[in-house]
């Protein structure tokens, strides 16, 4: 049989547990709300229009350097620790390896063809940006002879963006053997 003092003890324990449970529930809720806050709230906002203009300028400079057969200016696009992935080749690590490939490719090219690069999409947050772009190879008369897409990952270092990873693919079918 439950006595009145015994009932009061159980009620007091019930309310103490309820307050504790309420405090725990409140704490968990606060944690969930703070964890679900937008990442943009924690990072620097990026002006995508301004950045797109900057990245397109880098692409235009890269294309002009290729056309001038200047490997030094081609690799100005890259960070010292860049990795570049190309079709039908192993990835190249480091600016010097990328420069050597560019110099070899440019020295062998006698076609007069030139490349055009265009920023298609851009994603950025904080000091990082990812560009999705298209490229076209044009012959001296301006006719397109090849085309494809590329992706470049940039980091802002010492106040300017540099490419730390890039990869490209052709959109044309493979040539018959």
XYZ file of C-alpha atoms in Angstrom:
177
model
C 0.000 0.000 0.000
C 1.229 3.470 -0.938
C 1.279 6.035 1.780
C 1.014 9.751 1.255
C 4.691 10.469 2.179
C 5.733 7.635 -0.158
C 3.628 9.187 -2.968
C 5.260 12.583 -2.408
C 8.729 11.029 -2.732
C 7.767 9.342 -6.032
C 6.229 12.565 -7.399
C 9.321 14.541 -6.435
C 11.543 11.964 -8.216
C 9.246 12.037 -11.264
C 9.458 15.830 -11.571
C 13.217 15.827 -10.981
C 13.637 13.249 -13.770
C 11.317 15.254 -16.026
C 13.387 18.408 -15.524
C 16.541 16.451 -16.247
C 14.984 14.881 -19.351
C 13.760 18.297 -20.487
C 17.248 19.770 -20.027
C 18.794 16.883 -22.001
C 16.202 17.273 -24.761
C 16.888 21.008 -24.930
C 20.653 20.399 -25.114
C 20.322 17.844 -27.914
C 18.010 20.177 -29.842
C 20.477 23.052 -29.534
C 23.276 20.802 -30.772
C 21.230 19.650 -33.766
C 20.276 23.195 -34.737
C 23.864 24.422 -34.543
C 25.135 21.408 -36.529
C 22.575 22.034 -39.270
C 23.474 25.674 -39.796
C 24.496 26.608 -43.304
C 28.215 26.238 -44.099
C 28.029 29.634 -45.786
C 27.493 31.110 -42.332
C 30.941 29.855 -41.281
C 32.960 30.822 -44.383
C 33.798 33.883 -46.362
C 31.278 34.795 -49.036
C 32.601 34.661 -52.609
C 31.476 37.017 -55.382
C 30.931 34.399 -58.120
C 30.601 36.947 -60.936
C 33.943 38.532 -60.037
C 35.565 35.132 -59.582
C 34.185 33.886 -62.912
C 35.787 36.870 -64.645
C 39.087 36.154 -62.851
C 39.059 32.445 -63.740
C 38.093 33.183 -67.378
C 41.046 35.573 -67.502
C 43.299 32.751 -66.304
C 41.886 30.455 -69.002
C 42.417 33.122 -71.670
C 46.028 33.643 -70.517
C 46.589 29.865 -70.618
C 45.263 29.699 -74.201
C 47.387 32.687 -75.263
C 50.484 31.068 -73.730
C 49.789 27.841 -75.632
C 49.335 29.760 -78.875
C 52.638 31.577 -78.230
C 54.257 28.197 -77.381
C 55.386 29.584 -74.002
C 55.433 26.711 -71.490
C 56.501 29.037 -68.637
C 53.342 31.105 -69.049
C 51.230 27.952 -69.454
C 52.318 26.671 -66.034
C 51.711 30.048 -64.361
C 48.157 28.672 -64.089
C 49.273 25.889 -61.701
C 50.422 25.645 -58.095
C 53.817 24.082 -57.392
C 52.063 20.958 -56.030
C 49.491 20.647 -58.829
C 48.395 17.318 -60.288
C 47.160 17.252 -63.883
C 45.148 14.374 -65.374
C 45.082 14.075 -69.158
C 43.599 11.711 -71.711
C 45.648 8.623 -72.509
C 48.414 9.494 -70.026
C 49.375 8.999 -66.403
C 48.737 11.964 -64.082
C 51.577 14.460 -63.728
C 52.556 15.718 -60.271
C 54.204 19.074 -59.785
C 54.602 22.211 -61.809
C 57.908 21.092 -63.358
C 56.427 17.841 -64.736
C 53.442 19.750 -66.137
C 55.801 22.308 -67.695
C 57.888 19.575 -69.355
C 54.790 17.967 -70.911
C 53.524 21.361 -72.100
C 56.906 22.259 -73.598
C 57.163 18.890 -75.386
C 53.604 19.141 -76.720
C 54.037 22.733 -77.873
C 57.382 21.981 -79.566
C 55.885 19.068 -81.537
C 52.785 20.981 -82.670
C 53.071 22.171 -86.270
C 49.336 22.330 -87.071
C 48.740 25.978 -86.224
C 45.679 24.861 -84.231
C 44.806 26.778 -81.078
C 42.647 26.222 -78.018
C 39.750 28.211 -76.614
C 38.617 27.669 -73.015
C 35.298 28.786 -71.547
C 34.056 28.750 -67.958
C 30.728 26.884 -67.982
C 30.027 26.571 -64.258
C 31.767 27.684 -61.099
C 31.400 26.645 -57.475
C 33.278 28.444 -54.705
C 33.450 28.604 -50.947
C 36.071 30.204 -48.767
C 39.448 29.949 -50.505
C 38.446 27.107 -52.850
C 36.792 27.064 -56.273
C 35.858 24.383 -58.781
C 35.459 25.280 -62.424
C 33.670 23.200 -65.028
C 34.690 24.373 -68.466
C 34.548 23.560 -72.150
C 37.428 23.604 -74.587
C 37.644 23.678 -78.338
C 40.568 23.137 -80.666
C 40.271 25.382 -83.704
C 42.317 25.125 -86.885
C 43.951 28.244 -88.376
C 40.782 29.045 -90.347
C 38.695 28.894 -87.137
C 36.932 25.563 -87.763
C 36.517 23.315 -84.727
C 38.560 20.095 -84.961
C 38.121 18.789 -81.398
C 36.180 19.710 -78.292
C 35.604 18.562 -74.766
C 35.250 19.505 -71.135
C 37.536 20.006 -68.195
C 37.359 20.448 -64.457
C 39.842 22.546 -62.492
C 40.109 22.826 -58.720
C 41.602 26.104 -57.462
C 42.858 27.293 -54.109
C 43.518 30.890 -53.209
C 47.151 31.142 -52.167
C 48.968 34.378 -51.414
C 45.949 36.354 -52.595
C 45.473 34.699 -55.993
C 43.835 31.542 -57.267
C 46.021 28.762 -58.647
C 45.000 25.439 -60.126
C 45.914 22.505 -57.873
C 44.085 19.761 -59.818
C 42.733 19.552 -63.339
C 41.327 16.924 -65.649
C 39.969 17.010 -69.194
C 38.065 14.765 -71.569
C 37.209 14.942 -75.243
C 33.625 14.902 -76.437
C 34.536 13.416 -79.799
C 34.401 9.647 -80.368
C 37.721 7.787 -80.478
C 39.485 7.809 -83.819
C 39.507 4.431 -85.631
C 42.782 2.553 -85.437
